[in-house]
Amino acid sequence: MKKPSAPLLLLLALLFSFNVFSLPFLNSLPGAAATIYLDFDGYNVNSAYWNSGNAFTCAPSNMTDAQITEVFNRVAEDYRPFEINITTDETKFLAAPLSKRIRIVVTPTSSWFTGVGGVSYIGSFKWGDDTPAFVFSDRLGPYNPKLVAECCSHESGHSVGLSHQSKYDGTCNLTATYNDGVGTGETSWAPIMGNSYYRNMSGWNVGPTPYGCNNIQDNLSIIISQNGFGYRADDYSNDININPQMFSIAGNT
């Protein structure tokens, strides 16, 4: 799960999205079998693993088409190295193999799970029973595309096997369960599996988990070795003679 460090503003009265009928259908790699479905249009949850097994309904995300597109682009960029499709189209999700897909429900229906921006089970991507993960849009900004996207990548990261990434001091004392990164402004950075809400850049990381400073987690190795997909094919050859030639443009720059 991922918890924002800023105070939470709950707008529980805003339950219905005005973009339900114009949801943009977006795909990052439509030919890939593995699929992460960003579900913005509401979902009826019936899962033994959530809400004590009691069925409940998640309202649509209450985000505009432009905001949804920004969230998609940010999450798609995080998963760009991999042979996996990030999609907002449920038909693509339903066509994917059961053991190679996860639904991320982006919703303001959050009162059933308190105190976090999102929640997911580690490894659930390959469970084969469509156990979803959740991102609570009302607690992230609210409805801030950057924060929602970071949470979508984080919770889907849990689903593909990743734990949190933490910070320790020089004597191996835990100083932050969620590594909040380094730097300020444009060049600031944090690990996706830490707290990347308030850093400009984020990425998959090699670093310690909450289970000890010597418990090192290599995000990329876990993602490509435990989920039935690997890196996507390189669009450029390793042979310099095959790649497009560089050219110069005369004149002022």
Short mmCIF file of C-alpha atoms in Angstrom, two decimals:
data_model
loop_
_atom_site.label_atom_id
_atom_site.label_comp_id
_atom_site.label_asym_id
_atom_site.label_seq_id
_atom_site.Cartn_x
_atom_site.Cartn_y
_atom_site.Cartn_z
CA MET A 1 0.00 0.00 0.00
CA LYS A 2 1.11 3.58 -0.47
CA LYS A 3 0.48 6.43 1.93
CA PRO A 4 0.87 10.13 0.98
CA SER A 5 2.72 12.24 3.53
CA ALA A 6 0.50 15.29 2.98
CA PRO A 7 -2.80 15.61 4.90
CA LEU A 8 -5.67 13.79 3.27
CA LEU A 9 -8.63 15.70 1.90
CA LEU A 10 -11.64 13.43 1.54
CA LEU A 11 -14.31 14.49 -0.93
CA LEU A 12 -16.60 11.54 -0.50
CA ALA A 13 -19.63 13.38 -1.85
CA LEU A 14 -18.16 13.38 -5.36
CA LEU A 15 -19.08 9.84 -6.27
CA PHE A 16 -19.75 9.95 -9.99
CA SER A 17 -17.47 10.86 -12.87
CA PHE A 18 -18.77 13.02 -15.66
CA ASN A 19 -16.42 11.26 -18.10
CA VAL A 20 -17.99 7.80 -17.84
CA PHE A 21 -19.32 7.87 -21.39
CA SER A 22 -16.21 9.35 -23.01
CA LEU A 23 -13.44 7.38 -21.34
CA PRO A 24 -10.36 7.40 -23.61
CA PHE A 25 -9.25 3.90 -24.65
CA LEU A 26 -5.46 3.92 -24.53
CA ASN A 27 -2.85 1.16 -24.96
CA SER A 28 0.91 1.30 -24.55
CA LEU A 29 1.72 -2.06 -26.20
CA PRO A 30 -1.52 -3.62 -27.49
CA GLY A 31 0.17 -6.76 -28.84
CA ALA A 32 1.54 -7.80 -25.45
CA ALA A 33 -0.16 -10.60 -23.52
CA ALA A 34 0.70 -9.26 -20.05
CA THR A 35 -1.66 -6.41 -19.12
CA ILE A 36 -2.15 -3.76 -16.45
CA TYR A 37 -5.65 -2.32 -16.69
CA LEU A 38 -6.20 1.16 -15.26
CA ASP A 39 -9.93 1.05 -14.47
CA PHE A 40 -11.36 4.56 -14.18
CA ASP A 41 -15.06 3.92 -14.83
CA GLY A 42 -16.18 2.14 -11.65
CA TYR A 43 -16.19 -1.52 -10.66
CA ASN A 44 -18.31 -3.98 -8.72
CA VAL A 45 -15.86 -5.77 -6.41
CA ASN A 46 -16.55 -9.35 -5.38
CA SER A 47 -13.31 -10.72 -3.96
CA ALA A 48 -12.56 -12.93 -0.98
CA TYR A 49 -9.45 -10.85 -0.29
CA TRP A 50 -11.03 -7.40 0.06
CA ASN A 51 -13.56 -5.88 2.47
CA SER A 52 -13.75 -9.12 4.47
CA GLY A 53 -15.11 -10.84 1.39
CA ASN A 54 -18.19 -8.61 1.23
CA ALA A 55 -19.11 -7.33 -2.23
CA PHE A 56 -19.07 -3.57 -2.76
CA THR A 57 -19.19 -1.03 -5.57
CA CYS A 58 -16.39 1.38 -6.44
CA ALA A 59 -17.50 4.65 -8.02
CA PRO A 60 -15.80 6.03 -11.16
CA SER A 61 -12.58 7.96 -10.63
CA ASN A 62 -14.05 11.49 -10.88
CA MET A 63 -11.19 12.44 -13.22
CA THR A 64 -11.43 14.17 -16.60
CA ASP A 65 -10.32 12.63 -19.88
CA ALA A 66 -7.24 14.87 -19.86
CA GLN A 67 -6.33 13.74 -16.34
CA ILE A 68 -6.89 10.08 -17.23
CA THR A 69 -4.66 10.46 -20.28
CA GLU A 70 -1.90 12.00 -18.16
CA VAL A 71 -2.13 9.18 -15.63
CA PHE A 72 -1.94 6.63 -18.44
CA ASN A 73 1.09 8.29 -20.02
CA ARG A 74 2.97 8.42 -16.73
CA VAL A 75 2.29 4.78 -15.86
CA ALA A 76 3.02 3.64 -19.42
CA GLU A 77 6.39 5.41 -19.23
CA ASP A 78 7.27 3.56 -16.02
CA TYR A 79 6.56 0.23 -17.72
CA ARG A 80 8.09 1.18 -21.09
CA PRO A 81 11.04 -1.26 -20.80
CA PHE A 82 8.77 -4.29 -20.42
CA GLU A 83 6.68 -6.51 -22.70
CA ILE A 84 3.44 -5.44 -21.03
CA ASN A 85 0.43 -3.41 -22.13
CA ILE A 86 -0.83 -0.57 -19.95
CA THR A 87 -4.45 -0.02 -20.97
CA THR A 88 -7.66 1.80 -20.12
CA ASP A 89 -9.67 -0.63 -22.28
CA GLU A 90 -11.36 -3.43 -20.34
CA THR A 91 -11.65 -5.60 -23.45
CA LYS A 92 -7.84 -5.75 -23.66
CA PHE A 93 -7.69 -6.76 -20.00
CA LEU A 94 -10.31 -9.50 -20.42
CA ALA A 95 -8.46 -10.87 -23.46
CA ALA A 96 -5.20 -11.22 -21.51
CA PRO A 97 -4.27 -14.53 -19.81
CA LEU A 98 -5.66 -14.79 -16.27
CA SER A 99 -2.18 -15.26 -14.81
CA LYS A 100 -0.75 -12.23 -16.62
CA ARG A 101 -3.07 -9.40 -15.71
CA ILE A 102 -4.10 -7.00 -12.95
CA ARG A 103 -6.94 -4.51 -12.63
CA ILE A 104 -6.05 -1.25 -10.85
CA VAL A 105 -9.34 0.31 -9.72
CA VAL A 106 -8.97 4.10 -9.58
CA THR A 107 -11.82 5.30 -7.39
CA PRO A 108 -12.91 7.78 -4.71
CA THR A 109 -14.63 4.91 -2.86
CA SER A 110 -12.07 4.74 -0.08
CA SER A 111 -13.83 4.61 3.30
CA TRP A 112 -13.60 0.80 3.43
CA PHE A 113 -9.77 0.95 3.63
CA THR A 114 -8.43 3.82 5.72
CA GLY A 115 -5.20 5.77 5.84
CA VAL A 116 -3.53 5.01 2.51
CA GLY A 117 -3.53 6.24 -1.08
CA GLY A 118 -3.78 2.74 -2.51
CA VAL A 119 -3.52 -0.94 -1.68
CA SER A 120 -2.48 -4.14 -3.43
CA TYR A 121 -1.39 -7.71 -2.69
CA ILE A 122 2.20 -8.63 -3.47
CA GLY A 123 2.33 -11.09 -6.36
CA SER A 124 -1.37 -10.84 -7.23
CA PHE A 125 -0.62 -10.18 -10.91
CA LYS A 126 -0.09 -13.92 -11.45
CA TRP A 127 -2.68 -15.33 -9.05
CA GLY A 128 -5.11 -16.01 -11.88
CA ASP A 129 -8.25 -15.01 -9.96
CA ASP A 130 -8.56 -11.31 -10.94
CA THR A 131 -7.98 -9.98 -7.43
CA PRO A 132 -7.82 -6.21 -8.11
CA ALA A 133 -5.68 -3.48 -6.60
CA PHE A 134 -6.99 -0.03 -5.65
CA VAL A 135 -5.89 3.60 -6.00
CA PHE A 136 -7.98 6.10 -4.04
CA SER A 137 -8.21 9.18 -6.24
CA ASP A 138 -10.00 11.25 -3.57
CA ARG A 139 -6.98 10.98 -1.29
CA LEU A 140 -4.39 11.92 -3.88
CA GLY A 141 -4.55 15.67 -4.36
CA PRO A 142 -7.47 15.02 -4.59
CA TYR A 143 -7.62 13.83 -8.20
CA ASN A 144 -4.06 14.92 -8.99
CA PRO A 145 -2.81 13.03 -12.10
CA LYS A 146 0.82 12.97 -10.94
CA LEU A 147 -0.08 11.52 -7.53
CA VAL A 148 -2.61 9.07 -8.95
CA ALA A 149 -0.09 7.86 -11.55
CA GLU A 150 2.66 7.35 -8.98
CA CYS A 151 0.23 5.32 -6.88
CA CYS A 152 -0.89 3.24 -9.89
CA SER A 153 2.71 2.33 -10.68
CA HIS A 154 3.42 1.61 -7.00
CA GLU A 155 0.40 -0.64 -6.44
CA SER A 156 0.89 -2.48 -9.73
CA GLY A 157 4.53 -2.83 -8.67
CA HIS A 158 3.36 -4.72 -5.59
CA SER A 159 1.25 -6.95 -7.83
CA VAL A 160 4.32 -7.97 -9.87
CA GLY A 161 6.19 -8.99 -6.73
CA LEU A 162 7.79 -5.86 -5.29
CA SER A 163 7.98 -4.81 -1.64
CA HIS A 164 8.48 -1.27 -0.40
CA GLN A 165 11.89 0.37 -0.63
CA SER A 166 13.16 1.98 2.54
CA LYS A 167 15.84 4.27 3.93
CA TYR A 168 18.46 3.39 6.56
CA ASP A 169 21.17 5.38 8.28
CA GLY A 170 24.85 4.45 8.35
CA THR A 171 24.35 2.00 11.21
CA CYS A 172 21.42 0.18 9.57
CA ASN A 173 18.68 1.88 11.59
CA LEU A 174 15.46 2.24 9.61
CA THR A 175 14.78 5.96 9.04
CA ALA A 176 11.88 5.72 6.56
CA THR A 177 9.74 2.76 5.55
CA TYR A 178 9.00 4.58 2.29
CA ASN A 179 12.20 5.92 0.70
CA ASP A 180 11.28 9.48 -0.29
CA GLY A 181 14.27 9.95 -2.56
CA VAL A 182 16.71 12.79 -3.01
CA GLY A 183 17.01 16.24 -4.53
CA THR A 184 14.70 19.15 -5.15
CA GLY A 185 12.89 20.62 -8.12
CA GLU A 186 13.33 19.34 -11.63
CA THR A 187 16.12 16.86 -10.84
CA SER A 188 14.54 15.34 -7.72
CA TRP A 189 14.05 11.57 -7.74
CA ALA A 190 12.52 8.78 -5.66
CA PRO A 191 11.96 5.04 -6.13
CA ILE A 192 8.52 4.02 -7.36
CA MET A 193 8.28 1.52 -4.51
CA GLY A 194 9.10 4.23 -1.96
CA ASN A 195 7.30 7.57 -1.77
CA SER A 196 7.64 9.25 -5.15
CA TYR A 197 4.63 11.56 -4.84
CA TYR A 198 6.62 14.73 -4.28
CA ARG A 199 9.69 14.12 -6.49
CA ASN A 200 9.75 15.12 -10.14
CA MET A 201 11.23 11.83 -11.35
CA SER A 202 10.75 8.26 -10.21
CA GLY A 203 11.99 4.87 -11.30
CA TRP A 204 12.58 1.21 -10.55
CA ASN A 205 15.42 0.80 -8.11
CA VAL A 206 17.93 -1.51 -6.47
CA GLY A 207 17.80 -0.89 -2.73
CA PRO A 208 16.83 -2.09 0.75
CA THR A 209 13.35 -3.09 1.87
CA PRO A 210 11.69 -2.62 5.29
CA TYR A 211 12.97 -6.09 6.21
CA GLY A 212 16.57 -4.97 6.77
CA CYS A 213 19.26 -2.76 5.30
CA ASN A 214 20.96 -5.81 3.81
CA ASN A 215 17.74 -7.11 2.26
CA ILE A 216 18.34 -5.66 -1.20
CA GLN A 217 15.56 -5.72 -3.77
CA ASP A 218 16.35 -5.44 -7.48
CA ASN A 219 13.07 -4.24 -8.98
CA LEU A 220 13.92 -4.98 -12.61
CA SER A 221 15.15 -8.52 -11.95
CA ILE A 222 12.00 -9.39 -10.00
CA ILE A 223 9.65 -7.90 -12.58
CA ILE A 224 11.13 -9.79 -15.53
CA SER A 225 11.73 -13.13 -13.76
CA GLN A 226 8.54 -13.74 -11.78
CA ASN A 227 5.61 -12.70 -13.95
CA GLY A 228 5.77 -14.45 -17.30
CA PHE A 229 7.05 -11.47 -19.28
CA GLY A 230 10.40 -9.81 -19.82
CA TYR A 231 11.84 -6.79 -21.55
CA ARG A 232 10.25 -5.62 -24.78
CA ALA A 233 12.26 -5.98 -27.96
CA ASP A 234 14.71 -3.15 -28.56
CA ASP A 235 13.58 -0.91 -31.40
CA TYR A 236 17.20 -0.20 -32.34
CA SER A 237 19.83 -2.73 -33.37
CA ASN A 238 23.13 -3.14 -31.54
CA ASP A 239 24.79 -2.75 -34.95
CA ILE A 240 25.62 0.91 -35.52
CA ASN A 241 25.58 0.33 -39.29
CA ILE A 242 21.89 -0.62 -39.22
CA ASN A 243 20.61 2.26 -37.09
CA PRO A 244 19.50 5.55 -38.69
CA GLN A 245 22.40 7.79 -39.57
CA MET A 246 22.99 11.03 -37.74
CA PHE A 247 22.95 14.19 -39.80
CA SER A 248 23.83 17.80 -39.19
CA ILE A 249 21.80 20.90 -39.94
CA ALA A 250 23.69 23.97 -41.07
CA GLY A 251 22.85 27.40 -39.74
CA ASN A 252 22.19 28.99 -36.40
CA THR A 253 20.88 26.90 -33.48
#
